mmCIF file of N, CA and C in Angstrom:
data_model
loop_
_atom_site.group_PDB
_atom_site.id
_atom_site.type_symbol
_atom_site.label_atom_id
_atom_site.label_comp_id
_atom_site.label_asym_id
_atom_site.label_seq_id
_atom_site.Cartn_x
_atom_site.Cartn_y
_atom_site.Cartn_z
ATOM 1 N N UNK C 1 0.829 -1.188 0.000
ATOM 2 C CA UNK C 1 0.000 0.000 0.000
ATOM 3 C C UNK C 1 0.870 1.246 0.000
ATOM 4 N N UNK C 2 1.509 1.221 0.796
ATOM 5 C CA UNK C 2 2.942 1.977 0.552
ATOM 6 C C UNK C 2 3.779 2.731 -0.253
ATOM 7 N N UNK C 3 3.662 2.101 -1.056
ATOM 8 C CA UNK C 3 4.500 1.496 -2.404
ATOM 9 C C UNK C 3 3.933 2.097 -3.481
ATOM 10 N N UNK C 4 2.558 2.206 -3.115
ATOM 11 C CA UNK C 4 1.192 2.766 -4.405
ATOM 12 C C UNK C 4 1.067 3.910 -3.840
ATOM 13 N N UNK C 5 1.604 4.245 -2.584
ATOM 14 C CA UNK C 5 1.297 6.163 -2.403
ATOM 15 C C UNK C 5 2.423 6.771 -2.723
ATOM 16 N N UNK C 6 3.584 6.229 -2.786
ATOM 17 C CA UNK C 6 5.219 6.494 -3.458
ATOM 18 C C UNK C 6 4.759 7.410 -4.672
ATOM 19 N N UNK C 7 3.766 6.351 -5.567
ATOM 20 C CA UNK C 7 3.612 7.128 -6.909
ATOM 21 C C UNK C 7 2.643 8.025 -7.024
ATOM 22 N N UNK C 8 2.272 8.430 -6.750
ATOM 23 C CA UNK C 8 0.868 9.366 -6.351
ATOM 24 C C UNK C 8 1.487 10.875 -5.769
ATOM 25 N N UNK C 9 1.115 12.179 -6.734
ATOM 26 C CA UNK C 9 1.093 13.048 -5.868
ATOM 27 C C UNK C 9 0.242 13.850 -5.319
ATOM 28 N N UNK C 10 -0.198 13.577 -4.150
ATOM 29 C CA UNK C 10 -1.148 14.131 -3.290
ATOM 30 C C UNK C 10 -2.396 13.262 -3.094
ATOM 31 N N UNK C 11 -1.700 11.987 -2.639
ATOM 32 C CA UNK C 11 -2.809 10.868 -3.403
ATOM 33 C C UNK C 11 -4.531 11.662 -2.385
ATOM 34 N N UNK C 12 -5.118 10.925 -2.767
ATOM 35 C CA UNK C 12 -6.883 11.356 -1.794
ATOM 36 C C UNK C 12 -6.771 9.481 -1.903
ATOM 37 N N UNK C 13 -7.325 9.559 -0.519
ATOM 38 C CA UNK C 13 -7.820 8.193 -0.036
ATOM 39 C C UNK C 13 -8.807 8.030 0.450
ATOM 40 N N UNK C 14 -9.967 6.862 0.574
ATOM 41 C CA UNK C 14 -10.932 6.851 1.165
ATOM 42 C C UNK C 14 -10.940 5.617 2.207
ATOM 43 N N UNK C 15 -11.062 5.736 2.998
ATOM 44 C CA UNK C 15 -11.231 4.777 4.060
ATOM 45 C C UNK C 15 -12.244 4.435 4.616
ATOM 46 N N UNK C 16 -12.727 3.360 4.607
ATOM 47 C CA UNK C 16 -14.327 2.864 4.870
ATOM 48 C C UNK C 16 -13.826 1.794 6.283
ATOM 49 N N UNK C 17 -14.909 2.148 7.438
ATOM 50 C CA UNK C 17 -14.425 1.466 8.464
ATOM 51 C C UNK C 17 -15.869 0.552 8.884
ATOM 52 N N UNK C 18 -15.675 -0.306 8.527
ATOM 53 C CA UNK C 18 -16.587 -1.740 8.434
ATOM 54 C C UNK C 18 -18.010 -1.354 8.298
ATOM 55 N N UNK C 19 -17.753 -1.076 6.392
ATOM 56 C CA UNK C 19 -18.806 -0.774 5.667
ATOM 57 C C UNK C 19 -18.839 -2.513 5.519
ATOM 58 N N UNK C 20 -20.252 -2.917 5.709
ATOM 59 C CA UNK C 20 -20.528 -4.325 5.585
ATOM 60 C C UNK C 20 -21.393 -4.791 4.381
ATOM 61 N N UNK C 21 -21.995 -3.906 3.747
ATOM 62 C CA UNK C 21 -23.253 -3.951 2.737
ATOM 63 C C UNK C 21 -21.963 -4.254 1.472
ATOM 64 N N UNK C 22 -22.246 -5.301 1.045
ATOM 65 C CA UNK C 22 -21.479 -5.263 -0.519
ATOM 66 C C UNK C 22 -22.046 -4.021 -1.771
ATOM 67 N N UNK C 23 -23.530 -3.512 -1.364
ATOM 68 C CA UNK C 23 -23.951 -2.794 -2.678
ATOM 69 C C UNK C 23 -23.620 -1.352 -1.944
ATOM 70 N N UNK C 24 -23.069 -1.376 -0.753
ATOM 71 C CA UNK C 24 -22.079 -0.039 -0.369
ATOM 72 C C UNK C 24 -20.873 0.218 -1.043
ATOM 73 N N UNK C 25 -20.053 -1.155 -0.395
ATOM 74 C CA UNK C 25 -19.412 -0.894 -0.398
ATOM 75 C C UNK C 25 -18.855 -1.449 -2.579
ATOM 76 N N UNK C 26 -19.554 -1.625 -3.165
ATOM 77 C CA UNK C 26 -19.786 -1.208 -4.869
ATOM 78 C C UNK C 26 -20.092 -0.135 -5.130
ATOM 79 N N UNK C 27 -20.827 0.472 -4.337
ATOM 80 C CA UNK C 27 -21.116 2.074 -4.718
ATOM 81 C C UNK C 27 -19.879 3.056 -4.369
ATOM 82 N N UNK C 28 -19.004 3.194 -2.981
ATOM 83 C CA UNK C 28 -18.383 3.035 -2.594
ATOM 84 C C UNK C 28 -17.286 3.220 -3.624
ATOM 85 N N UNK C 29 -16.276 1.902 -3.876
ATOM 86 C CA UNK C 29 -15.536 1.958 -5.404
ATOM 87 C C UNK C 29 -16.228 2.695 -6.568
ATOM 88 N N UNK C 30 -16.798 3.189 -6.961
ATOM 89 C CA UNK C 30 -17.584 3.912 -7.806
ATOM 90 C C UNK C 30 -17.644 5.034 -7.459
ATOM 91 N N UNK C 31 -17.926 5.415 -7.062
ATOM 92 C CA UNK C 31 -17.538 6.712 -6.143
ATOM 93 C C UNK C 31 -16.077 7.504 -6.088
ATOM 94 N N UNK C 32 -15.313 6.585 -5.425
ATOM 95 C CA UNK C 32 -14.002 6.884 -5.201
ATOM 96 C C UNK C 32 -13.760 6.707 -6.743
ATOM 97 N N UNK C 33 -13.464 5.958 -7.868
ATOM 98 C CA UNK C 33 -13.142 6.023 -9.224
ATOM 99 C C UNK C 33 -13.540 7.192 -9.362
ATOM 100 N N UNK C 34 -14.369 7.501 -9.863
ATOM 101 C CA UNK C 34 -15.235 8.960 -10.033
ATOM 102 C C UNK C 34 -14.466 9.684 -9.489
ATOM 103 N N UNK C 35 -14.146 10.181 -8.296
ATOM 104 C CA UNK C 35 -13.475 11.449 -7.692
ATOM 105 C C UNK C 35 -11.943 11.400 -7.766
ATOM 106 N N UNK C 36 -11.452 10.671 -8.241
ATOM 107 C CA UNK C 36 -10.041 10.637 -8.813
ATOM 108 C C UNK C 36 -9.230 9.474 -6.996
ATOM 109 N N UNK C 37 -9.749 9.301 -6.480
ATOM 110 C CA UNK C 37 -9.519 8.565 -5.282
ATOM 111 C C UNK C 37 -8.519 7.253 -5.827
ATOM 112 N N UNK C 38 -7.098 7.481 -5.060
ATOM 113 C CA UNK C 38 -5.475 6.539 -5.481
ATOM 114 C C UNK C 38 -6.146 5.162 -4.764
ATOM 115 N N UNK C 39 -6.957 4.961 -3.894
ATOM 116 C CA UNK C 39 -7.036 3.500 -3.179
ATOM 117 C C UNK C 39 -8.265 4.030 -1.904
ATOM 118 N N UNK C 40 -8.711 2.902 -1.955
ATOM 119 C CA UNK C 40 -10.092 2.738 -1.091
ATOM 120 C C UNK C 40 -9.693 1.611 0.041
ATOM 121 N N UNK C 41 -9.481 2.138 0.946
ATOM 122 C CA UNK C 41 -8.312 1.035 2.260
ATOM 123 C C UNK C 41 -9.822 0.797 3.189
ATOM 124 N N UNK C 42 -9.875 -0.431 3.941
ATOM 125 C CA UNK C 42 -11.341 -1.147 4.866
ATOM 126 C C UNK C 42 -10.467 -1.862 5.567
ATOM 127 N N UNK C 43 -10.715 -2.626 6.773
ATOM 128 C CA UNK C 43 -10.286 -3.612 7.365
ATOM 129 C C UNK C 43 -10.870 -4.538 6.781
ATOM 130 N N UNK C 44 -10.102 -5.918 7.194
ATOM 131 C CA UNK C 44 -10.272 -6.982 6.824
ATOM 132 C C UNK C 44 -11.423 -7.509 7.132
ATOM 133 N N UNK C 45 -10.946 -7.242 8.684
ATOM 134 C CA UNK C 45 -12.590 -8.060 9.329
ATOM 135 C C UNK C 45 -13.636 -7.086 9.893
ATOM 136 N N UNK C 46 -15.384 -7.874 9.600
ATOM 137 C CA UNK C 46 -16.113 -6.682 9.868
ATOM 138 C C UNK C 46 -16.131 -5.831 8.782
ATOM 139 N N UNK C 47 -16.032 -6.063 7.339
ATOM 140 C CA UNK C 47 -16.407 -5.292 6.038
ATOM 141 C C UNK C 47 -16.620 -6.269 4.945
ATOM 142 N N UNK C 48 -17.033 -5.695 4.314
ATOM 143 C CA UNK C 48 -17.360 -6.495 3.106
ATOM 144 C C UNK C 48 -15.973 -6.699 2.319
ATOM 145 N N UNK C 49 -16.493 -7.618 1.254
ATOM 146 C CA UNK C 49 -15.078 -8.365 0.733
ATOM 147 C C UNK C 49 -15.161 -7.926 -0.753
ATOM 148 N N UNK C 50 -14.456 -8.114 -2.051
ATOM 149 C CA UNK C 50 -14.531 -7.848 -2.916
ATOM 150 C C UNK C 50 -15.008 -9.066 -3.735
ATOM 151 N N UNK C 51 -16.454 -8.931 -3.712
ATOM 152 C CA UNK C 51 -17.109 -10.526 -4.257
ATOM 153 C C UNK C 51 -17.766 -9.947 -5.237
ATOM 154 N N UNK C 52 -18.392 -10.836 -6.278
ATOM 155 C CA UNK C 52 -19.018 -10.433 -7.442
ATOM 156 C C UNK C 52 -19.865 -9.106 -7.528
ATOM 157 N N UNK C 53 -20.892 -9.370 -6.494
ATOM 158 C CA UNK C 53 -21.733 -8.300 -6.429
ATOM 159 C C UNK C 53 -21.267 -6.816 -5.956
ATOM 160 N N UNK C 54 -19.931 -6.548 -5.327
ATOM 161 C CA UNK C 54 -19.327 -5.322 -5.267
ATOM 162 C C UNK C 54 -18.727 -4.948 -6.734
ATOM 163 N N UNK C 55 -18.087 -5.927 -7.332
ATOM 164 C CA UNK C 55 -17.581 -5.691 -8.589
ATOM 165 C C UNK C 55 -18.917 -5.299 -9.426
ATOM 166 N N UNK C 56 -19.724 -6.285 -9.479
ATOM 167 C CA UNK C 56 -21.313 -5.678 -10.345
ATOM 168 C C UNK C 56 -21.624 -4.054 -9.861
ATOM 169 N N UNK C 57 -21.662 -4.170 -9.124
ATOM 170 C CA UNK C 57 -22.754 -2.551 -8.728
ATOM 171 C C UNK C 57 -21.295 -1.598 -8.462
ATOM 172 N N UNK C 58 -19.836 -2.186 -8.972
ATOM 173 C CA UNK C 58 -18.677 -0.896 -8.886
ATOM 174 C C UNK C 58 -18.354 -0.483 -10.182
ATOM 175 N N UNK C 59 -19.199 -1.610 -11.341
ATOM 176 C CA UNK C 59 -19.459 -1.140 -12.567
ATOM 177 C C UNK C 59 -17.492 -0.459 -13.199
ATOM 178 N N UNK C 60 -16.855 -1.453 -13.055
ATOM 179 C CA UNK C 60 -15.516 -1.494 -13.518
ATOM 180 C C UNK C 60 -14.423 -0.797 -12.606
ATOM 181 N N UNK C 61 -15.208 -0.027 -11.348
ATOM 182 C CA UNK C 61 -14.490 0.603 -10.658
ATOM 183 C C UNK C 61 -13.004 -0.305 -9.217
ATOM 184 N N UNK C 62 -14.291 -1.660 -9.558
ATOM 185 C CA UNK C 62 -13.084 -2.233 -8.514
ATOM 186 C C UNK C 62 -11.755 -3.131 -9.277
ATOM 187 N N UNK C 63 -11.631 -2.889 -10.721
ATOM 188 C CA UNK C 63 -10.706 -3.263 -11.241
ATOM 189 C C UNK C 63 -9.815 -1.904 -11.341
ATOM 190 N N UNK C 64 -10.654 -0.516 -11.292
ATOM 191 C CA UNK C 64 -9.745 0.284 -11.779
ATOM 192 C C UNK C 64 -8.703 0.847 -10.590
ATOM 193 N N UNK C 65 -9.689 0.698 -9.173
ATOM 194 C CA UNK C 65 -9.472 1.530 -8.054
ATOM 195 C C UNK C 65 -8.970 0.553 -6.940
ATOM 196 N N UNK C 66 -7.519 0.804 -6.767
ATOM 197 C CA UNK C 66 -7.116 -0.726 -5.780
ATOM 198 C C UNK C 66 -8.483 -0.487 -4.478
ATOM 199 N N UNK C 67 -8.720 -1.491 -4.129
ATOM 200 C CA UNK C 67 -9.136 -1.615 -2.328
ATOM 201 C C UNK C 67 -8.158 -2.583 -1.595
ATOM 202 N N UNK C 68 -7.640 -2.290 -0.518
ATOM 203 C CA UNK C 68 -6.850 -2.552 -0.045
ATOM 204 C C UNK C 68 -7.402 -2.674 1.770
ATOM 205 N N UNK C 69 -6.981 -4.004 1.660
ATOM 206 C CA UNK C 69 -8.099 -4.597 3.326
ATOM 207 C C UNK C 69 -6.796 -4.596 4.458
ATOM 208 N N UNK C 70 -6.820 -4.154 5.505
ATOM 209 C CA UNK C 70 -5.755 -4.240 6.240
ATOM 210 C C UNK C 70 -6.066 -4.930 8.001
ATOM 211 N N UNK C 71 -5.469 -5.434 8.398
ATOM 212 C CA UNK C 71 -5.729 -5.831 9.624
ATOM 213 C C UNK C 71 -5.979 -4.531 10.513
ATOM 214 N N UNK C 72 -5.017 -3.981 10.579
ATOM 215 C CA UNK C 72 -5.615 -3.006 12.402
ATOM 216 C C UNK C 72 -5.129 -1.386 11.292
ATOM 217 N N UNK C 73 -6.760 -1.077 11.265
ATOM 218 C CA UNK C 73 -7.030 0.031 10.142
ATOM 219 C C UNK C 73 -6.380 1.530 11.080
ATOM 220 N N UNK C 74 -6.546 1.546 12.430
ATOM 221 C CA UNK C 74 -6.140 2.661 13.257
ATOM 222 C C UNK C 74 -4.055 2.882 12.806
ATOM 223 N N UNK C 75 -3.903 1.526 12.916
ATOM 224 C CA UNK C 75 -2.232 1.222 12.679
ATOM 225 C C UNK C 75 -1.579 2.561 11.642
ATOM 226 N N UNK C 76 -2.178 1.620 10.445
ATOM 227 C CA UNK C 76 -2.341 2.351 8.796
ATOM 228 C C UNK C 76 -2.756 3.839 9.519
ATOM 229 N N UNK C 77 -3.692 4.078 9.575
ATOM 230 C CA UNK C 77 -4.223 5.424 9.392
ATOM 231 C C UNK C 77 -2.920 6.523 10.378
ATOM 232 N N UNK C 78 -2.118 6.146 11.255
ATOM 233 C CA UNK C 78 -1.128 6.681 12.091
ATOM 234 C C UNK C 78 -0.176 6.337 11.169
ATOM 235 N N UNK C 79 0.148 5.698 10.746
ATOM 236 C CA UNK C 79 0.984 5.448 9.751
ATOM 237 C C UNK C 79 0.958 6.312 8.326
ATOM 238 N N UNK C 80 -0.470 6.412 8.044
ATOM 239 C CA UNK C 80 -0.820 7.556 7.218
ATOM 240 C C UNK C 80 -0.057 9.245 7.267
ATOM 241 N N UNK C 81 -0.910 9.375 8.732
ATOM 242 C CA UNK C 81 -0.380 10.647 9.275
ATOM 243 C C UNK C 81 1.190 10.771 8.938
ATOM 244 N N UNK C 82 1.827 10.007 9.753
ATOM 245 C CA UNK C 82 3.472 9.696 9.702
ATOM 246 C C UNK C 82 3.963 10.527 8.012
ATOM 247 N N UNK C 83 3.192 10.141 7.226
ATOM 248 C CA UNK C 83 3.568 9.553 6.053
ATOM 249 C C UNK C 83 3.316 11.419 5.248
ATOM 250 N N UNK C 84 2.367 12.214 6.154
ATOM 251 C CA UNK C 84 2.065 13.790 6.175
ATOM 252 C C UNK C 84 0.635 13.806 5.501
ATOM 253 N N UNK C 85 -0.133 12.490 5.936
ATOM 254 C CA UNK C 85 -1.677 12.388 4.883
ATOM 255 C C UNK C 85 -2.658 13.039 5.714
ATOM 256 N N UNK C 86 -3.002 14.214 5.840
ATOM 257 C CA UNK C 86 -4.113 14.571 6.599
ATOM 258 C C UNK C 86 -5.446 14.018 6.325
ATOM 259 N N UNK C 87 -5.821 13.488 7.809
ATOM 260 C CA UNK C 87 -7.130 12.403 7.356
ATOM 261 C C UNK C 87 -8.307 13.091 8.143
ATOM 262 N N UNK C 88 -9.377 12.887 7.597
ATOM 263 C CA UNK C 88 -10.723 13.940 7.848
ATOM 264 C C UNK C 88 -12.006 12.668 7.721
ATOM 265 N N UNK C 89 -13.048 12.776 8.875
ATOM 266 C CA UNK C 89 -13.897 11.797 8.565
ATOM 267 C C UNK C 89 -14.992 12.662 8.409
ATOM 268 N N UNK C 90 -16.280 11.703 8.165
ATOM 269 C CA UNK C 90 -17.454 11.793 7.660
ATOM 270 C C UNK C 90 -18.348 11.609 9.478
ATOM 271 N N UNK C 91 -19.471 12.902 9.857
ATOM 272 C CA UNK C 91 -19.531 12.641 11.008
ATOM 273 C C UNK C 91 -21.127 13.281 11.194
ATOM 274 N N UNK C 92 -22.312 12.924 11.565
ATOM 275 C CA UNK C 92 -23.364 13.413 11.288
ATOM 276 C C UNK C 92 -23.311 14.443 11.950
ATOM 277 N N UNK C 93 -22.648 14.826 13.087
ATOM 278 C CA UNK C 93 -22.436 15.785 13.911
ATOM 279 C C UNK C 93 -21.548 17.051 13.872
ATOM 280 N N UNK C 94 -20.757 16.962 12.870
ATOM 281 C CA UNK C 94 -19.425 17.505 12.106
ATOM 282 C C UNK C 94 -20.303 19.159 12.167
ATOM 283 N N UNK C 95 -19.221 20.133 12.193
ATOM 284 C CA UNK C 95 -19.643 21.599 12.339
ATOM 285 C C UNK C 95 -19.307 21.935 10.778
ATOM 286 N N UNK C 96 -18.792 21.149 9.978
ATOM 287 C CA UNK C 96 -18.496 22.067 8.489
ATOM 288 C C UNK C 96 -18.824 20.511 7.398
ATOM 289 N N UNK C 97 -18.958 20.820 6.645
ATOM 290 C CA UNK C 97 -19.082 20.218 5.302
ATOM 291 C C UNK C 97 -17.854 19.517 4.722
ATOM 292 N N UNK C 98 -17.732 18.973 4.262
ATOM 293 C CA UNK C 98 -16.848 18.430 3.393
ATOM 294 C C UNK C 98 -16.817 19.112 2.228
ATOM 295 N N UNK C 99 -17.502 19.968 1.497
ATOM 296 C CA UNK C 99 -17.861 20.736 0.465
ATOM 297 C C UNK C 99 -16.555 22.449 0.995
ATOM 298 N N UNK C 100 -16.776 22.453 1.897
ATOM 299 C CA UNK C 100 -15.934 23.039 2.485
ATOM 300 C C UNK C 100 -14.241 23.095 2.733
ATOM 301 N N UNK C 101 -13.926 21.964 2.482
ATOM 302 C CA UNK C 101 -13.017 21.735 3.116
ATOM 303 C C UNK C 101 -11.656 21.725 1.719
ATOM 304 N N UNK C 102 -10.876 21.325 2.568
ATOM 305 C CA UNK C 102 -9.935 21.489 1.199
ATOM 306 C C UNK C 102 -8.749 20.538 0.871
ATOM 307 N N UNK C 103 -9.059 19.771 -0.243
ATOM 308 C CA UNK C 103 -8.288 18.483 -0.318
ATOM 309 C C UNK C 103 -7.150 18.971 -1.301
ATOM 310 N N UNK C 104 -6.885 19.542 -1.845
ATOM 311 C CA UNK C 104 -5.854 19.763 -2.616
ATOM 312 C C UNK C 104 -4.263 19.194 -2.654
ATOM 313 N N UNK C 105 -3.976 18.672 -0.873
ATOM 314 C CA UNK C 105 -3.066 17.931 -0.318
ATOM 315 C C UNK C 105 -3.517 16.567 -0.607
ATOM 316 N N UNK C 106 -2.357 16.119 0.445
ATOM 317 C CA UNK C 106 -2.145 14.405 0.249
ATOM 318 C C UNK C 106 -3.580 13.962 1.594
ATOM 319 N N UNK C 107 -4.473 13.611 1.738
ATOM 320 C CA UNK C 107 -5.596 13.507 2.261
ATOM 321 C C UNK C 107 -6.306 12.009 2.258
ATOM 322 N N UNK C 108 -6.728 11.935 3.580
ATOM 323 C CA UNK C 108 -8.166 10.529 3.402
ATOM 324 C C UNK C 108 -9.331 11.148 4.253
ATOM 325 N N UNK C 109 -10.391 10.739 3.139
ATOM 326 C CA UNK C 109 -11.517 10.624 3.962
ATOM 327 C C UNK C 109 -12.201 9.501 4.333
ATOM 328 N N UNK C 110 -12.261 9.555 5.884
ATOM 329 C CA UNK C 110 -12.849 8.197 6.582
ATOM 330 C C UNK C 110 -14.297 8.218 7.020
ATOM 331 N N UNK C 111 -15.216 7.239 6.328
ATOM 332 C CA UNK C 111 -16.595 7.345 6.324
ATOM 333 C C UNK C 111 -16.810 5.889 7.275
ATOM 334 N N UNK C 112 -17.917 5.899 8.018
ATOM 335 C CA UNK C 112 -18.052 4.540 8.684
ATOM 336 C C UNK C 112 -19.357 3.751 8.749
ATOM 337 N N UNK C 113 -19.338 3.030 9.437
ATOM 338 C CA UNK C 113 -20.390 1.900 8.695
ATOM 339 C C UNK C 113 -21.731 2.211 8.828
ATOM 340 N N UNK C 114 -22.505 1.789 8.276
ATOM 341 C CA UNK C 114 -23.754 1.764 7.720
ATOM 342 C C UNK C 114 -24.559 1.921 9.232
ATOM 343 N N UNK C 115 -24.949 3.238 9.613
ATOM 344 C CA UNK C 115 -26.138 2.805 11.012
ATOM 345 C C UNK C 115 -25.158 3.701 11.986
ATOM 346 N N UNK C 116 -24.262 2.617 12.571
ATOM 347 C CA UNK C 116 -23.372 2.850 13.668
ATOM 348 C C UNK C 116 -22.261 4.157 13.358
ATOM 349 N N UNK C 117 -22.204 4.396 12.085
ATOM 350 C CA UNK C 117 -20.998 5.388 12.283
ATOM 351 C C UNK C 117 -19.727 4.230 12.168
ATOM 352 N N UNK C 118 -18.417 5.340 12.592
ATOM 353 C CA UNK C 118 -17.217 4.540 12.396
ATOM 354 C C UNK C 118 -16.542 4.612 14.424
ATOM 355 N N UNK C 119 -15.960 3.498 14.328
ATOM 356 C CA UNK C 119 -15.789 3.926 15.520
ATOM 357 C C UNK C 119 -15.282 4.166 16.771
ATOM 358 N N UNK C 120 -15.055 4.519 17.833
ATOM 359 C CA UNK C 120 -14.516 5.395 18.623
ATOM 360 C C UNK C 120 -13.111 5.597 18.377
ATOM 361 N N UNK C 121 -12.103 4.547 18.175
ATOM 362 C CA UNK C 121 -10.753 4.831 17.922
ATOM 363 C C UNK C 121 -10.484 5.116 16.611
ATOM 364 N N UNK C 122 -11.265 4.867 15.665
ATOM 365 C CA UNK C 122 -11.001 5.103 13.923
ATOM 366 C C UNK C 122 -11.085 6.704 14.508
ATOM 367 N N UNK C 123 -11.884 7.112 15.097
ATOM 368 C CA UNK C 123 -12.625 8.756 14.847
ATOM 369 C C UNK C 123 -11.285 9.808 15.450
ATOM 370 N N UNK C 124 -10.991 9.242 16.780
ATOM 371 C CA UNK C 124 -9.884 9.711 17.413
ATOM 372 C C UNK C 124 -8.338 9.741 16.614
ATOM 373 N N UNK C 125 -8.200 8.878 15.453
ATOM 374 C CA UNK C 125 -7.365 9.038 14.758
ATOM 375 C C UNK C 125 -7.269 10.038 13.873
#
């Protein structure tokens, strides 16, 4: 994963923290293709997997757009930081917009699961 932000300048990342719905997380890759998004990073466990029906409803996006599943997603995301990626989540409670905000840097946005939100230690990261 590493290795694929080497080549990237100013990559935008999206980070989904145990989005479980496969026709999310297909919309999801589709999405991120669309917005120019270098890699779509989830944990392993507790998310959906890359099975037919994410590929169907990502409509070519999960061939185009790595997803990349990682064991302990908080790890990565500090590791992110390290790396100078300013990371910004998705929060129903949030005082500004994302419309607002300004990605022009090396950036992830972390959205979380379906219902519950993402949570407590993803958010604190």
């Amino acid at each position: 994963m590493f290795a694929l932000l080497e080549t990237v300048t100013n990559p935008l990342l999206l980070i989904l923290d145990q989005v479980t719905d496969p026709h999310n997380l297909g919309a999801c890759l589709r999405t991120a293709n669309a917005a120019g998004v270098a890699a779509v990073i989830a944990p392993k466990d507790h998310s959906a997997a890359l099975t037919e029906t994410v590929r169907h409803i990502a409509c070519g996006a999960a061939e185009a757009t790595p997803f990349i599943q990682v064991t302990n997603l908080a790890r990565v995301m500090e590791k992110l930081k390290e790396r100078g990626i300013w990371i910004t989540g998705t929060a129903e409670e949030a005082t500004k917009s994302l419309y607002e905000s300004d990605f022009t840097g090396p950036c992830a946005i972390v959205a979380g699961a379906e219902g519950a939100g993402m949570r407590r230690l993803t958010g604190e990261k």
